[in-house]
Amino acid sequence: EDQVTQSPEALRLQEGESSSLNCSYTVSGLRGLFWYRQDPGKGPEFLFTLYSAGEEKEKERLKATLTKKESFLHITAPKPEDSATYLCAVWGYSSASKIIFGSGTRLSIRP
Amino acid sequence: NAGVTQTPKFRVLKTGQSMTLLCAQDMNHEYMYWYRQDPGMGLRLIHYSVGEGTTAKGEVPDGYNVSRLKKQNFLLGLESAAPSQTSVYFCASSYDLSDSNQPQHFGDGTRLSIL
């Protein structure tokens, strides 16, 4: 059974303090790993798709990386507007048209 | 371009009442999904559809029914609402999960409380 575990559950940083969010996964054949951002009262907003180990994607202060067992979302010099919940999800070959989400990391950036 | 639209945005029901949540997309997507999101549990798939006239069960289908009579609409029904169904419900649509630019588009959710 495909599984996704995100850590930590919550993270509070000072503006400019870089850190990383972790997404550990178990899947029988990875087709894709997705990162989403979710603001309060809104639906998830797509950030990145990673397909194979060693792949990296960047967008502004965010960089996502992928290994065979986990993915990291690195946040460099964050700003208060980066505060949100970050969701990781996996799509496996055994899951047909379904993806499995982790429970998310709530990120708070203090000015 | 509206994307994915969910109605209603908020609703309060009494135990035992029934209701239907509507999801509409204007992107001509084949795939549509209903999720529920509860504190600390992330998004869990209720039902999904891979095309007009098709439906399939997800992780937590009990107590819900769905219909996809038109390609652009995906309806989620609660026949007899229970307090355990209090949640935020999200609809999503997709052209193809392998689309690296936008695998799934989400609506802004329906907040449902069952008293």
Short mmCIF file of C-alpha atoms in Angstrom, two decimals:
data_model
loop_
_atom_site.label_atom_id
_atom_site.label_comp_id
_atom_site.label_asym_id
_atom_site.label_seq_id
_atom_site.Cartn_x
_atom_site.Cartn_y
_atom_site.Cartn_z
CA GLU A 1 0.00 0.00 0.00
CA ASP A 2 1.32 3.43 -0.97
CA GLN A 3 2.11 5.69 1.99
CA VAL A 4 3.33 9.25 2.51
CA THR A 5 4.66 10.70 5.78
CA GLN A 6 5.54 14.36 6.16
CA SER A 7 7.67 15.92 8.89
CA PRO A 8 7.64 18.03 10.87
CA GLU A 9 3.91 18.61 11.38
CA ALA A 10 4.58 22.29 12.05
CA LEU A 11 7.61 24.53 11.64
CA ARG A 12 8.11 28.10 12.79
CA LEU A 13 10.99 30.07 11.31
CA GLN A 14 12.30 33.59 11.49
CA GLU A 15 12.25 35.54 8.22
CA GLY A 16 15.47 34.69 6.37
CA GLU A 17 16.05 31.43 8.29
CA SER A 18 16.42 28.62 5.73
CA SER A 19 15.14 25.10 6.42
CA SER A 20 13.81 21.92 4.82
CA LEU A 21 10.56 19.97 4.90
CA ASN A 22 10.63 16.19 4.58
CA CYS A 23 8.35 13.81 2.69
CA SER A 24 9.05 10.09 3.14
CA TYR A 25 7.19 7.72 0.86
CA THR A 26 6.57 4.05 0.18
CA VAL A 27 5.25 3.20 -3.25
CA SER A 28 5.41 0.21 -5.58
CA GLY A 29 6.89 2.01 -8.57
CA LEU A 30 6.89 5.81 -8.47
CA ARG A 31 5.25 7.58 -11.39
CA GLY A 32 5.45 11.03 -9.83
CA LEU A 33 5.84 12.95 -6.56
CA PHE A 34 3.98 16.22 -6.21
CA TRP A 35 4.36 19.24 -3.93
CA TYR A 36 1.43 21.57 -3.28
CA ARG A 37 1.01 24.73 -1.24
CA GLN A 38 -2.26 25.35 0.61
CA ASP A 39 -3.31 28.67 2.12
CA PRO A 40 -6.05 28.82 4.79
CA GLY A 41 -9.52 28.57 3.27
CA LYS A 42 -8.17 27.69 -0.17
CA GLY A 43 -7.58 24.59 -2.24
CA PRO A 44 -4.08 23.21 -2.81
CA GLU A 45 -1.96 25.05 -5.37
CA PHE A 46 0.47 23.03 -7.46
CA LEU A 47 4.20 23.67 -7.03
CA PHE A 48 6.30 20.84 -8.50
CA THR A 49 6.30 17.35 -9.97
CA LEU A 50 9.37 15.14 -9.59
CA TYR A 51 9.63 11.88 -11.54
CA SER A 52 12.93 10.18 -10.72
CA ALA A 53 15.64 10.06 -8.05
CA GLY A 54 18.17 12.85 -8.41
CA GLU A 55 15.73 15.25 -10.01
CA GLU A 56 15.48 18.82 -8.68
CA LYS A 57 13.01 21.62 -9.40
CA GLU A 58 13.20 25.26 -8.30
CA LYS A 59 10.75 28.11 -8.02
CA GLU A 60 11.74 31.38 -6.37
CA ARG A 61 12.82 30.50 -2.78
CA LEU A 62 11.71 26.87 -3.06
CA LYS A 63 13.67 23.86 -4.28
CA ALA A 64 12.36 20.31 -4.33
CA THR A 65 14.64 17.27 -4.47
CA LEU A 66 13.92 13.56 -4.76
CA THR A 67 15.62 10.32 -3.67
CA LYS A 68 14.30 6.76 -3.86
CA LYS A 69 12.74 7.04 -0.39
CA GLU A 70 12.08 10.71 0.29
CA SER A 71 11.70 14.21 -1.04
CA PHE A 72 12.78 17.48 0.50
CA LEU A 73 11.34 20.93 0.01
CA HIS A 74 14.12 23.39 0.76
CA ILE A 75 13.12 26.95 1.61
CA THR A 76 15.89 29.53 1.28
CA ALA A 77 15.64 32.88 3.07
CA PRO A 78 11.86 32.58 3.54
CA LYS A 79 9.51 35.56 3.76
CA PRO A 80 6.24 35.84 5.73
CA GLU A 81 4.27 35.27 2.51
CA ASP A 82 5.76 31.76 2.33
CA SER A 83 3.64 30.85 5.38
CA ALA A 84 1.27 28.05 4.35
CA THR A 85 0.71 24.32 4.62
CA TYR A 86 2.88 22.33 2.22
CA LEU A 87 1.49 19.03 0.99
CA CYS A 88 3.37 16.14 -0.58
CA ALA A 89 1.64 13.45 -2.66
CA VAL A 90 2.74 10.37 -4.59
CA TRP A 91 1.43 8.65 -7.69
CA GLY A 92 2.38 5.02 -8.02
CA TYR A 93 2.03 2.46 -10.81
CA SER A 94 -0.29 0.40 -8.60
CA SER A 95 -2.63 3.36 -7.99
CA ALA A 96 -4.03 3.84 -11.51
CA SER A 97 -5.50 7.36 -11.54
CA LYS A 98 -5.18 8.04 -7.81
CA ILE A 99 -2.60 9.95 -5.81
CA ILE A 100 -1.94 9.65 -2.07
CA PHE A 101 -1.42 12.77 0.03
CA GLY A 102 0.59 13.26 3.19
CA SER A 103 -0.87 15.18 6.12
CA GLY A 104 1.20 18.28 5.39
CA THR A 105 3.64 20.59 7.15
CA ARG A 106 2.32 23.91 8.51
CA LEU A 107 5.02 26.50 7.92
CA SER A 108 4.95 29.83 9.72
CA ILE A 109 7.47 32.60 8.97
CA ARG A 110 7.81 35.37 11.55
CA PRO A 111 8.83 38.85 10.34
CA ASN B 1 -11.49 31.03 -16.93
CA ALA B 2 -13.19 29.79 -13.74
CA GLY B 3 -11.23 26.53 -13.38
CA VAL B 4 -12.86 24.33 -10.73
CA THR B 5 -15.95 25.71 -8.99
CA GLN B 6 -17.55 24.13 -5.93
CA THR B 7 -21.01 24.91 -4.60
CA PRO B 8 -22.03 25.56 -1.94
CA LYS B 9 -19.04 27.02 -0.06
CA PHE B 10 -20.55 26.44 3.38
CA ARG B 11 -23.37 24.28 4.69
CA VAL B 12 -24.74 23.15 8.03
CA LEU B 13 -26.85 20.00 8.14
CA LYS B 14 -28.65 18.04 10.81
CA THR B 15 -27.88 14.37 11.32
CA GLY B 16 -29.89 12.28 8.88
CA GLN B 17 -30.41 15.01 6.28
CA SER B 18 -29.25 14.55 2.71
CA MET B 19 -27.48 16.92 0.37
CA THR B 20 -25.50 17.13 -2.85
CA LEU B 21 -22.23 18.96 -3.41
CA LEU B 22 -21.57 20.16 -6.95
CA CYS B 23 -18.22 20.43 -8.68
CA ALA B 24 -17.96 22.03 -12.11
CA GLN B 25 -14.87 22.41 -14.30
CA ASP B 26 -14.49 24.30 -17.55
CA MET B 27 -11.17 22.83 -18.71
CA ASN B 28 -12.57 19.78 -20.54
CA HIS B 29 -10.74 17.47 -18.12
CA GLU B 30 -11.43 13.75 -18.19
CA TYR B 31 -10.51 13.01 -14.56
CA MET B 32 -12.36 14.38 -11.55
CA TYR B 33 -11.89 13.66 -7.85
CA TRP B 34 -13.60 14.25 -4.50
CA TYR B 35 -11.44 14.51 -1.37
CA ARG B 36 -12.14 15.26 2.26
CA GLN B 37 -9.66 17.08 4.46
CA ASP B 38 -9.68 16.70 8.23
CA PRO B 39 -7.23 18.23 10.73
CA GLY B 40 -3.99 16.28 10.86
CA MET B 41 -5.07 13.78 8.21
CA GLY B 42 -4.34 15.45 4.91
CA LEU B 43 -6.48 14.88 1.84
CA ARG B 44 -8.26 11.52 1.55
CA LEU B 45 -9.84 10.37 -1.68
CA ILE B 46 -13.56 9.60 -1.48
CA HIS B 47 -14.51 8.80 -5.10
CA TYR B 48 -13.14 9.64 -8.50
CA SER B 49 -14.10 9.48 -12.17
CA VAL B 50 -11.96 8.80 -15.22
CA GLY B 51 -14.55 10.05 -17.68
CA GLU B 52 -18.20 10.89 -18.29
CA GLY B 53 -20.47 8.15 -16.98
CA THR B 54 -17.75 6.46 -14.89
CA THR B 55 -17.10 6.46 -11.13
CA ALA B 56 -14.78 4.54 -8.82
CA LYS B 57 -14.19 4.23 -5.07
CA GLY B 58 -11.28 5.87 -3.30
CA GLU B 59 -9.93 5.39 0.23
CA VAL B 60 -13.02 6.47 2.21
CA PRO B 61 -16.16 5.92 0.06
CA ASP B 62 -18.62 4.74 2.74
CA GLY B 63 -21.61 7.04 3.26
CA TYR B 64 -21.10 8.87 -0.05
CA ASN B 65 -22.35 8.45 -3.59
CA VAL B 66 -21.24 10.20 -6.77
CA SER B 67 -22.42 10.76 -10.32
CA ARG B 68 -20.75 12.05 -13.49
CA LEU B 69 -23.61 12.46 -15.97
CA LYS B 70 -21.86 15.33 -17.76
CA LYS B 71 -18.13 15.61 -18.39
CA GLN B 72 -17.89 19.00 -16.72
CA ASN B 73 -19.79 18.11 -13.53
CA PHE B 74 -19.06 15.72 -10.67
CA LEU B 75 -21.65 15.44 -7.89
CA LEU B 76 -21.03 14.15 -4.37
CA GLY B 77 -24.07 13.02 -2.40
CA LEU B 78 -24.61 12.34 1.28
CA GLU B 79 -27.75 10.23 1.66
CA SER B 80 -28.00 10.39 5.47
CA ALA B 81 -25.49 12.81 6.97
CA ALA B 82 -23.56 11.81 10.10
CA PRO B 83 -21.42 13.98 12.44
CA SER B 84 -18.34 12.00 11.27
CA GLN B 85 -18.85 13.56 7.84
CA THR B 86 -18.12 17.03 9.16
CA SER B 87 -15.16 18.07 7.06
CA VAL B 88 -13.87 20.27 4.27
CA TYR B 89 -14.55 18.72 0.87
CA PHE B 90 -12.34 19.45 -2.12
CA CYS B 91 -12.95 18.70 -5.74
CA ALA B 92 -10.13 18.39 -8.25
CA SER B 93 -9.90 17.82 -11.98
CA SER B 94 -7.10 16.67 -14.21
CA TYR B 95 -6.28 16.25 -17.88
CA ASP B 96 -3.51 13.79 -17.08
CA LEU B 97 -1.61 13.21 -13.84
CA SER B 98 1.58 13.03 -15.92
CA ASP B 99 1.10 16.67 -16.97
CA SER B 100 4.14 18.19 -15.29
CA ASN B 101 2.70 21.70 -15.50
CA GLN B 102 -0.50 21.09 -13.56
CA PRO B 103 -1.37 17.49 -12.61
CA GLN B 104 -4.50 18.46 -10.64
CA HIS B 105 -6.56 21.65 -10.37
CA PHE B 106 -8.42 22.12 -7.07
CA GLY B 107 -11.50 24.07 -6.11
CA ASP B 108 -11.59 26.15 -2.93
CA GLY B 109 -13.60 23.65 -0.94
CA THR B 110 -16.99 23.18 0.69
CA ARG B 111 -17.06 23.45 4.46
CA LEU B 112 -19.71 21.07 5.78
CA SER B 113 -20.84 20.78 9.40
CA ILE B 114 -23.18 18.03 10.55
CA LEU B 115 -24.93 18.70 13.86
#
